[in-house]
Amino acid sequence: MTLAIGSLTIGLILSLLAFGILMSFRVVAFEDLTVDGSLALGGATTATLIVTGWHPIAATLSGALAGGLAGSVTAILNTKFDINRLLSGILVMTALYSINLRILGKSNIPLRSDLTIMKYSNWLATQLSGQDSFMSLGLWQAPATDVTAMIMMLVIALTAGGILAIFFRTNCGLAMQAVGDNNRMTRALGVDVKRMTILALFVGNAMIATAGSLLAQYQGFADIQMGIGMLVWGVASVILGESLVGTKKIGFLIAGALMGSVLFRLLVAIALRWGLNPNDLKLITALFVFAALVLPKILSGGSSLVRGRNRA
Amino acid sequence: MLELKGIFKTFFPNTPNEVRALRGVDLRITPGSWVNIIGTNGSGKSTLLNATAGTFPLDQGEIILDGNRITRWPEHRRAKLIGRVFQDPFSGTAPSMTIAENLALAARRGQARGLGFALRTGWRNDLRDRVAAMGLGLEDKIEKPMDTLSGGQRQSITLLMAGLVRPSLLLLDEHTAALDPKSADKIIELTGKFIAENQLTTIMVTHSMQQAANFGDRIIMMHQGSICHDISGLQKSRVRASDLIAKFDEVRRSDQLDESVADMLRSNYV
Ligand SMILES: Nc1ncnc2c1ncn2[C@@H]1O[C@H](COP(=O)(O)OP(=O)(O)OP(=O)(O)O)[C@@H](O)[C@H]1O
Ligand SMILES: [Mg+2]
């Protein structure tokens, strides 16, 4: 049960990663490879600031801001300097590896939970269960701090998803969706597509960095390696979510990304439990994404899942 | 008032693929007039509309629209003044967004797009009324994604979108060409009504000599990147489709001379 709660919590944290990927790959149809770098940047920035005595919420927001800036650099490389989209992301991701090492100062920073946002869920746990450190969930007993950590991440994920869903109903949000749906039309309707792309990658990578920041605080350390493979992980969650909701409506896609992220994490936990070698995890994830991209094409001759929206 | 002065555009210059798409186009269009552009394939009709809309920068020339020198304005800034309908029904709308959302996008053409809700109830009803006024029965579908509509239905929505904010200039690029004859007739009829009601300054590219003869008040024929005929006034009102076809044949005959010879002849003797 503890294992399941842990997986759920990480799945919820990584739903912010999935939202970020949805934003770039889906909403503005930009294959943004900054992801691995910006996730680690969020973790590194937040951890370093917490260690130097910052308030954890301010440190988390700073991590988000740093990630957002990294994303907008990628978008600027592409839109203002005409560098290919993939290459722009790779350049920023590579540069971020060194930057993250600089920020961390070493390859990882441990974090005491009473200095991170986990202190709030720990506080809640003592409020709810007193000195008794276990809570009963139906038939099971689970450590109270694990349960409250999950609740906190659920609230954060739902809030982020909710804000995003509301944003996409505004004039600005509609215009942003149109960028990925029909680029030519969007320009003809007077939308500055370049600026919109920069904004989308800013917001997307800010959310991805927030995932990194929350992950570091939940795990109790930030690590230079923590971003590796996250892009593919996020894409897998988005794809899984799309097949769960089966529509292109943005509100559903957001809900799908959240569910996909949690479900994917649970599936992985089960697979590991069955004896999957953790070293093979990234290979399996990549194979999953490959299959999800290619199978529908083979089966129906239809469009790919990630780039289903056309770009003129 | 639209003024094009000495427009030149060459694609892939100084390469084997060089295309001199526009070779010195001069054109003045008075406010409220409707100009049809005809011409052979590749004569530069679409390129002229794209140049006006700002899809690419010009090599040479000036564009002045309603007193604004828009030559160096980026496309999205010109969009404030220009409404467009494309040939491909898929080009003019966002397929996975709903009809209402597409209309809401078009309703803010050229305006700032902030964090206000795009589809408040009152506004939604207003849009529904406008769709209903087209008489195509699409008003019950405005919450459906655009890709559930037929080509003709999409073109009529695109037309409505182009006019939600009154444009100083309406650009139509063979917007009925991809449709079956019945839908094409419906769209052109709708177009005529729409332009008359809003008194729009319009440039319409068409391959239909019938359309060119029956609609609008001026016909321009393009050939090899420049204007070769300009028919207006009384002459335009008398012109018939067969006259236009004869002009086409004339152009084709001159084409049969080797192009370089034709160029030489023209520069030496005309
Ligand atoms: N964006 C572009 N890049 C390169 N070449 C182009 C571009 N747009 C047009 N051309 C070329 O310029 C020439 C004129 O094309 P244009 O589309 O203006 O012709 P058109 O008169 O609209 O023809 P059609 O009747 O077939 O639509 C063609 O040779 C075309 O290949
Ligand atoms: Mg054309």
XYZ file of C-alpha atoms and ligand atoms in Angstrom:
614
model
C 0.000 0.000 0.000
C 2.827 2.379 0.842
C 4.299 1.587 -2.520
C 1.043 2.423 -4.281
C 0.704 5.708 -2.408
C 4.283 6.606 -3.267
C 3.688 5.855 -6.941
C 0.475 7.852 -6.949
C 2.249 10.809 -5.395
C 5.064 10.771 -7.934
C 2.502 10.315 -10.702
C 0.691 13.410 -9.451
C 3.915 15.421 -9.287
C 4.825 14.349 -12.800
C 1.402 15.345 -14.092
C 2.856 18.870 -14.108
C 5.496 17.488 -16.464
C 2.741 16.049 -18.640
C 0.925 19.433 -18.657
C 4.128 21.094 -19.823
C 4.581 18.580 -22.618
C 0.945 18.980 -23.622
C 1.567 22.713 -23.866
C 4.533 22.480 -26.237
C 4.001 19.278 -28.231
C 0.257 19.551 -28.471
C -0.980 23.084 -28.035
C 1.610 24.904 -30.129
C 2.947 21.794 -31.969
C 6.528 22.497 -30.960
C 8.695 19.432 -30.308
C 10.463 20.944 -27.332
C 13.479 18.978 -26.132
C 14.330 21.401 -23.327
C 12.346 19.197 -20.949
C 15.050 17.040 -19.371
C 17.116 20.144 -18.680
C 14.321 22.341 -17.391
C 13.011 19.671 -15.017
C 16.449 19.289 -13.436
C 16.832 23.077 -13.448
C 13.682 23.385 -11.354
C 14.961 20.818 -8.871
C 18.453 22.305 -8.719
C 17.292 25.900 -8.299
C 14.785 25.083 -5.592
C 17.168 22.813 -3.660
C 19.983 25.330 -3.721
C 17.746 28.176 -2.602
C 16.261 26.081 0.220
C 19.726 25.159 1.440
C 20.697 28.826 1.455
C 17.719 29.524 3.697
C 14.923 30.543 1.333
C 11.297 29.874 2.149
C 10.293 26.667 0.302
C 7.382 28.280 -1.540
C 9.561 31.135 -2.785
C 12.205 28.579 -3.758
C 9.639 26.522 -5.678
C 8.341 29.562 -7.533
C 11.908 30.557 -8.392
C 12.516 27.078 -9.781
C 9.414 27.482 -11.944
C 10.586 30.876 -13.167
C 14.032 29.502 -14.053
C 12.431 26.667 -16.039
C 10.139 29.119 -17.804
C 13.079 31.256 -18.845
C 14.898 28.191 -20.188
C 11.809 27.310 -22.247
C 11.553 30.801 -23.659
C 15.212 30.708 -24.673
C 14.443 27.588 -26.725
C 11.479 29.321 -28.326
C 13.523 32.452 -29.049
C 16.317 30.422 -30.664
C 13.706 28.963 -32.978
C 11.501 31.973 -33.719
C 14.018 34.825 -33.741
C 17.172 33.069 -34.926
C 15.485 30.546 -37.219
C 17.204 27.558 -35.639
C 15.387 24.277 -36.167
C 12.969 23.452 -33.340
C 14.660 20.214 -32.298
C 18.112 21.754 -32.384
C 16.983 24.757 -30.323
C 15.779 22.426 -27.594
C 18.907 20.303 -27.718
C 21.133 23.372 -27.439
C 19.314 24.635 -24.363
C 19.108 21.180 -22.792
C 22.847 20.654 -23.251
C 23.703 24.077 -21.905
C 21.426 23.439 -18.929
C 23.457 20.409 -17.898
C 26.421 22.647 -17.130
C 24.213 25.353 -15.666
C 22.522 22.852 -13.367
C 25.905 21.570 -12.199
C 26.916 25.162 -11.471
C 23.738 25.771 -9.510
C 24.034 22.556 -7.497
C 27.782 22.949 -7.034
C 28.040 19.159 -6.833
C 26.141 16.265 -8.314
C 23.410 16.238 -5.674
C 22.028 18.192 -2.724
C 20.155 16.482 0.114
C 17.140 18.317 1.564
C 15.725 18.100 5.090
C 11.973 17.705 4.907
C 11.329 20.298 7.611
C 12.819 22.926 5.301
C 10.855 21.987 2.186
C 7.152 22.206 1.358
C 6.886 18.691 2.762
C 6.711 20.361 6.159
C 3.146 21.387 5.347
C 2.037 17.848 4.624
C 3.904 16.625 7.708
C 2.108 19.251 9.766
C -1.208 18.147 8.302
C -0.351 14.550 9.154
C 0.139 15.363 12.840
C -3.099 17.364 12.819
C -5.051 14.473 11.349
C -3.571 11.524 13.167
C -2.042 13.049 16.307
C 0.899 11.094 17.610
C -0.337 7.991 15.844
C 1.820 8.001 12.741
C -0.427 5.620 10.819
C -3.729 6.342 9.157
C -6.253 3.759 8.168
C -7.534 3.844 4.642
C -10.326 1.338 4.593
C -8.609 -1.979 5.089
C -5.079 -0.634 4.952
C -2.808 1.191 7.282
C -0.520 3.754 5.739
C 1.994 6.209 7.158
C 0.084 9.438 7.744
C 2.829 11.570 6.167
C 2.634 9.548 2.961
C -1.107 10.072 2.757
C -0.927 13.806 3.372
C 1.940 14.183 0.895
C -0.267 12.555 -1.703
C -3.164 14.833 -0.819
C -0.934 17.888 -1.126
C 0.330 16.849 -4.553
C -3.216 16.041 -5.653
C -4.317 19.539 -4.687
C -1.353 21.073 -6.518
C -1.939 18.982 -9.659
C -5.669 19.724 -9.712
C -5.054 23.429 -9.176
C -2.473 23.588 -11.964
C -4.713 21.620 -14.322
C -7.710 23.763 -13.407
C -5.876 27.028 -14.014
C -4.647 25.705 -17.341
C -8.137 24.633 -18.384
C -9.496 28.080 -17.511
C -6.650 29.783 -19.346
C -7.527 27.900 -22.532
C -10.979 29.469 -22.476
C -9.614 32.998 -22.549
C -8.862 34.962 -25.710
C -5.159 34.436 -25.187
C -5.619 30.713 -24.544
C -7.739 30.235 -27.670
C -5.128 31.983 -29.775
C -2.437 29.747 -28.310
C -4.364 26.595 -29.224
C -4.892 27.910 -32.734
C -1.119 28.212 -33.217
C -0.731 24.432 -33.144
C -4.033 23.696 -34.816
C -3.657 25.921 -37.866
C -0.606 28.099 -37.960
C -1.438 29.821 -41.240
C -4.915 30.802 -40.125
C -3.606 32.039 -36.818
C -1.257 34.465 -38.526
C -3.998 35.580 -40.884
C -6.150 36.370 -37.847
C -3.497 38.680 -36.472
C -1.909 36.526 -33.799
C 1.821 37.061 -33.286
C 2.684 33.376 -33.563
C 6.277 33.870 -32.438
C 5.304 35.614 -29.244
C 2.608 33.055 -28.575
C 5.125 30.224 -28.995
C 7.536 31.887 -26.586
C 4.733 32.287 -24.049
C 3.645 28.657 -24.443
C 7.148 27.327 -23.915
C 7.626 29.655 -20.975
C 4.507 28.388 -19.234
C 5.128 24.776 -20.250
C 8.679 24.658 -18.987
C 7.744 26.559 -15.839
C 5.354 23.706 -15.063
C 7.960 21.108 -15.959
C 10.472 22.810 -13.671
C 7.843 22.880 -10.928
C 7.550 19.115 -11.318
C 11.324 18.890 -10.830
C 11.169 21.185 -7.849
C 8.368 19.212 -6.155
C 10.062 15.932 -6.962
C 13.304 17.071 -5.316
C 11.437 18.163 -2.207
C 9.399 14.970 -2.063
C 12.395 12.694 -2.538
C 14.557 14.773 -0.226
C 17.322 15.506 -2.712
C 18.054 17.215 -6.024
C 20.275 15.414 -8.449
C 21.979 16.405 -11.690
C 20.564 13.243 -13.286
C 16.972 13.761 -12.248
C 15.827 15.059 -15.652
C 17.148 12.236 -17.758
C 14.419 10.472 -19.719
C 11.691 12.769 -18.412
C 10.718 13.992 -21.867
C 9.845 10.499 -23.043
C 8.148 9.817 -19.739
C 5.956 12.891 -20.166
C 5.138 12.064 -23.760
C 4.116 8.561 -22.665
C 1.779 10.063 -20.054
C 0.217 12.445 -22.562
C -0.319 9.660 -25.089
C -1.814 7.398 -22.464
C -4.066 10.241 -21.350
C -5.236 10.908 -24.889
C -6.277 7.326 -25.340
C -8.078 7.467 -21.997
C -10.215 10.491 -22.900
C -10.439 9.855 -26.646
C -11.107 13.472 -27.681
C -9.105 16.475 -28.801
C -10.904 18.929 -26.516
C -8.282 20.711 -24.499
C -10.031 20.384 -21.142
C -10.206 16.624 -21.581
C -6.609 16.475 -22.739
C -5.541 18.196 -19.531
C -7.526 15.757 -17.412
C -6.146 12.945 -19.550
C -2.562 14.073 -19.003
C -3.119 13.976 -15.256
C -4.694 10.540 -15.353
C -2.124 9.289 -17.843
C 0.731 10.412 -15.644
C -0.663 8.664 -12.563
C -1.629 5.528 -14.457
C 1.718 5.291 -16.191
C 3.536 5.599 -12.868
C 1.344 2.861 -11.372
C 1.935 0.562 -14.336
C 5.660 1.072 -13.962
C 5.479 0.335 -10.235
C 3.622 -2.892 -10.953
C 6.115 -3.882 -13.633
C 9.001 -3.230 -11.237
C 7.228 -5.279 -8.624
C 6.987 -8.143 -11.077
C 10.716 -8.069 -11.484
C 11.364 -5.569 -14.271
C 14.982 -4.504 -14.019
C 14.971 -0.759 -13.179
C 17.834 -0.298 -15.613
C 15.522 -1.347 -18.435
C 12.860 1.171 -17.476
C 13.827 3.887 -19.955
C 14.078 1.365 -22.759
C 10.607 0.079 -21.948
C 9.226 3.617 -21.765
C 10.739 4.471 -25.134
C 9.335 1.288 -26.650
C 5.936 2.138 -25.242
C 5.993 5.592 -26.857
C 7.228 4.095 -30.105
C 4.413 1.566 -30.133
C 1.825 4.204 -29.246
C 3.026 6.418 -32.103
C 3.301 3.733 -34.720
C 0.505 1.274 -33.952
C -2.398 3.615 -34.692
C -0.782 4.448 -38.042
C -0.374 0.810 -38.912
C -3.874 -0.062 -37.758
C -5.777 2.762 -39.423
C -3.330 4.557 -41.663
C -4.356 7.558 -39.583
C -2.455 10.405 -38.048
C 0.151 10.223 -35.328
C -0.898 10.948 -31.787
C 1.629 13.580 -30.916
C 1.517 15.570 -34.115
C -2.113 14.953 -34.884
C -2.717 18.636 -35.161
C -1.571 20.013 -38.462
C 0.918 22.761 -38.927
C 0.784 24.828 -42.078
C -7.808 52.333 -50.934
C -5.088 49.830 -51.811
C -2.016 50.846 -53.754
C 0.630 48.415 -54.992
C 3.655 50.107 -56.525
C 6.296 48.260 -58.505
C 6.034 44.931 -56.706
C 8.792 42.407 -57.429
C 9.192 38.986 -55.881
C 11.563 36.221 -56.900
C 11.592 32.866 -55.107
C 14.903 31.005 -54.769
C 16.882 33.812 -56.448
C 20.162 32.895 -58.171
C 19.459 29.168 -58.064
C 18.345 26.770 -60.791
C 14.868 26.857 -59.189
C 14.549 30.622 -59.475
C 10.943 31.726 -60.020
C 10.257 35.337 -60.898
C 6.745 35.231 -59.497
C 5.991 38.981 -59.551
C 7.684 41.227 -62.078
C 6.639 44.777 -61.436
C 2.971 44.883 -60.487
C 1.265 48.259 -60.188
C -2.320 48.370 -59.022
C -4.691 50.897 -57.458
C -7.963 49.759 -56.029
C -10.535 52.323 -54.983
C -12.459 51.809 -51.747
C -15.528 49.647 -52.068
C -14.605 48.129 -55.392
C -14.443 44.459 -56.181
C -11.586 43.310 -58.392
C -11.388 39.836 -59.888
C -8.014 38.406 -60.832
C -7.755 35.758 -63.510
C -4.713 34.218 -65.198
C -2.999 30.973 -66.083
C -1.542 28.607 -63.489
C 1.604 30.010 -61.989
C 0.999 33.526 -63.284
C 1.434 34.954 -59.787
C -2.155 35.526 -58.622
C -1.770 33.862 -55.233
C 1.668 35.366 -54.837
C 0.162 38.821 -55.313
C -2.407 38.195 -52.563
C 0.263 36.723 -50.271
C 2.489 39.741 -50.910
C -0.386 42.032 -49.956
C -1.156 40.024 -46.820
C 2.511 39.938 -45.823
C 3.205 36.199 -45.973
C 6.744 37.007 -47.185
C 8.819 40.183 -47.567
C 8.952 41.880 -50.976
C 12.115 42.230 -53.050
C 10.987 45.637 -54.226
C 7.930 47.848 -54.162
C 5.528 49.557 -51.808
C 2.128 48.619 -50.447
C -0.165 51.286 -49.085
C -3.501 50.376 -47.563
C -5.874 53.033 -46.246
C -2.992 55.479 -45.976
C -0.779 53.051 -44.056
C 2.531 52.148 -45.634
C 2.311 48.458 -44.703
C 5.227 47.214 -46.812
C 7.302 46.306 -43.784
C 4.502 45.318 -41.415
C 4.611 41.659 -40.352
C 1.698 39.505 -41.459
C -0.055 39.464 -38.090
C -0.055 43.254 -37.946
C -1.520 43.592 -41.442
C -4.230 41.159 -40.409
C -5.847 44.037 -38.554
C -6.784 45.497 -41.947
C -7.081 42.375 -44.086
C -9.524 39.457 -44.060
C -8.735 36.321 -46.024
C -10.375 33.193 -47.376
C -8.082 30.567 -48.875
C -8.582 28.040 -51.656
C -8.121 25.060 -49.373
C -11.123 24.805 -47.003
C -8.735 23.357 -44.408
C -6.572 26.475 -44.391
C -9.035 28.981 -43.050
C -10.157 27.352 -39.816
C -8.695 25.492 -36.857
C -9.960 21.907 -37.289
C -9.965 20.627 -33.720
C -11.468 23.794 -32.242
C -15.208 24.359 -32.248
C -17.002 26.642 -34.677
C -17.761 29.030 -31.835
C -14.094 29.089 -30.838
C -13.031 29.741 -34.411
C -15.477 32.627 -34.615
C -14.282 33.982 -31.276
C -10.727 33.939 -32.585
C -11.740 35.838 -35.691
C -13.776 38.326 -33.673
C -10.535 39.664 -32.195
C -8.583 39.921 -35.416
C -6.066 42.705 -34.964
C -6.943 43.310 -31.317
C -5.108 42.445 -28.124
C -5.899 39.007 -26.774
C -5.990 39.134 -23.022
C -7.268 36.951 -20.241
C -10.967 37.710 -20.655
C -13.182 34.724 -21.391
C -13.493 34.286 -25.136
C -17.050 32.969 -25.181
C -19.344 34.681 -22.710
C -22.962 33.603 -22.999
C -24.207 36.822 -24.582
C -21.464 36.798 -27.130
C -22.045 33.116 -27.843
C -25.687 33.846 -28.629
C -24.666 36.728 -30.843
C -22.351 34.431 -32.808
C -25.121 31.869 -33.080
C -27.391 34.519 -34.594
C -24.796 35.481 -37.145
C -24.309 31.867 -38.158
C -28.070 31.443 -38.384
C -28.282 34.523 -40.617
C -26.217 32.696 -43.237
C -29.125 30.329 -43.644
C -27.065 27.147 -43.788
C -28.499 25.557 -40.670
C -25.129 25.550 -38.934
C -26.327 27.412 -35.838
C -26.963 24.152 -33.960
C -23.460 22.962 -34.654
C -21.437 25.808 -33.225
C -20.200 23.686 -30.324
C -18.943 21.006 -32.728
C -15.324 20.811 -33.859
C -14.659 22.422 -37.214
C -13.489 19.150 -38.757
C -17.016 17.791 -38.592
C -18.060 20.255 -41.319
C -17.930 19.804 -45.098
C -15.628 21.901 -47.272
C -18.437 24.208 -48.335
C -19.619 24.702 -44.770
C -16.077 25.507 -43.703
C -15.673 28.061 -46.460
C -18.877 29.803 -45.445
C -17.696 29.944 -41.830
C -14.322 31.258 -42.997
C -16.119 33.944 -44.983
C -18.118 34.905 -41.920
C -14.908 34.952 -39.886
C -13.180 37.246 -42.373
C -15.946 39.783 -41.912
C -16.567 39.676 -38.154
C -14.158 42.567 -37.828
C -14.800 44.699 -40.888
C -11.635 44.448 -43.034
C -10.299 47.333 -45.121
C -9.515 44.694 -47.705
C -10.943 41.231 -48.322
C -8.701 38.719 -50.120
C -10.359 35.670 -51.666
C -8.059 33.149 -53.334
C -10.107 30.730 -55.454
C -12.221 30.137 -52.397
C -14.773 28.103 -54.337
C -12.323 26.049 -56.411
C -12.116 23.072 -54.066
C -15.901 22.735 -53.768
C -18.464 20.784 -55.748
C -20.389 22.965 -58.246
C -23.455 23.275 -56.040
C -21.523 24.376 -52.945
C -19.396 26.652 -55.125
C -22.529 28.407 -56.382
C -23.817 28.772 -52.864
C -20.550 30.216 -51.577
C -20.160 32.688 -54.423
C -23.723 33.840 -53.921
C -23.064 34.236 -50.201
C -19.869 36.106 -51.034
C -21.718 38.540 -53.277
C -24.339 39.237 -50.656
C -21.736 39.597 -47.952
C -19.551 42.044 -49.909
C -22.533 44.139 -50.931
C -23.939 44.339 -47.416
C -20.637 45.368 -45.877
C -19.390 47.368 -48.878
C -16.033 45.647 -48.709
C -13.038 46.383 -50.898
C -12.314 42.986 -52.379
C -9.766 41.152 -54.477
C -10.985 37.760 -55.657
C -8.802 35.321 -57.549
C -10.877 32.918 -59.600
C -10.546 30.280 -62.280
C -14.196 30.596 -63.166
C -14.688 32.990 -66.071
C -18.373 32.892 -65.212
C -17.665 34.249 -61.736
C -15.239 36.836 -63.074
C -17.794 38.081 -65.592
C -20.834 37.995 -63.327
C -19.412 39.476 -60.156
C -17.337 42.484 -59.242
C -16.610 45.668 -61.130
C -13.153 45.125 -62.543
C -11.169 42.207 -63.991
C -7.408 41.964 -64.001
C -5.627 39.328 -65.974
C -2.157 38.268 -64.932
C 0.524 36.624 -66.991
C 4.066 35.718 -65.997
C 4.075 37.848 -62.912
C 2.563 41.021 -64.288
C -0.800 42.455 -65.249
C -1.581 42.005 -68.923
C -5.211 43.133 -69.077
C -7.277 45.464 -66.953
C -10.971 45.604 -67.690
C -13.222 47.983 -65.817
C -16.193 50.324 -66.075
C -18.602 49.864 -68.927
C -16.278 47.370 -70.584
C -16.436 45.164 -67.500
C -20.197 45.279 -67.309
C -20.437 44.140 -70.916
C -17.807 41.426 -70.721
C -18.915 37.815 -71.058
C -17.194 34.614 -70.038
C -16.481 33.800 -73.686
C -14.602 37.089 -74.140
C -12.380 36.212 -71.217
C -11.716 32.762 -72.599
C -10.670 34.366 -75.886
C -8.199 36.541 -73.983
C -6.791 33.412 -72.374
C -6.269 31.816 -75.762
C -4.467 34.919 -76.925
C -2.102 34.660 -73.972
C -1.574 30.970 -74.574
C -0.693 31.563 -78.174
C 1.944 34.094 -77.207
C 3.221 31.560 -74.700
C 3.906 29.114 -77.452
C 6.724 31.295 -78.675
C 9.824 30.488 -76.730
C 9.688 32.607 -73.594
C 13.098 34.171 -74.076
C 12.254 35.105 -77.651
C 9.005 36.598 -76.438
C 10.893 38.631 -73.869
C 13.301 39.866 -76.495
C 10.531 40.739 -78.906
C 8.623 42.548 -76.207
C 11.582 44.588 -75.023
C 12.633 45.472 -78.556
C 9.321 46.142 -80.238
C 6.672 46.865 -77.680
N 6.149 30.345 -51.226
C 6.662 30.043 -52.435
N 7.893 29.531 -52.536
C 8.421 29.227 -53.726
N 7.795 29.409 -54.905
C 6.558 29.914 -54.865
C 5.929 30.255 -53.634
N 4.697 30.744 -53.906
C 4.569 30.696 -55.231
N 5.684 30.214 -55.831
C 5.908 30.059 -57.277
O 5.570 31.277 -57.891
C 4.884 31.068 -59.117
C 3.542 31.759 -59.071
O 2.721 31.033 -58.169
P 1.275 31.468 -57.742
O 0.858 30.535 -56.680
O 1.249 32.902 -57.434
O 0.452 31.201 -59.073
P -1.101 31.319 -59.287
O -1.295 32.344 -60.326
O -1.804 31.514 -58.025
O -1.408 29.889 -59.887
P -2.654 28.919 -59.652
O -3.679 29.334 -60.628
O -2.108 27.577 -59.983
O -3.083 29.047 -58.237
C 4.768 29.567 -59.277
O 5.786 29.146 -60.162
C 5.006 29.017 -57.898
O 5.648 27.778 -57.951
Mg -3.093 30.309 -56.752
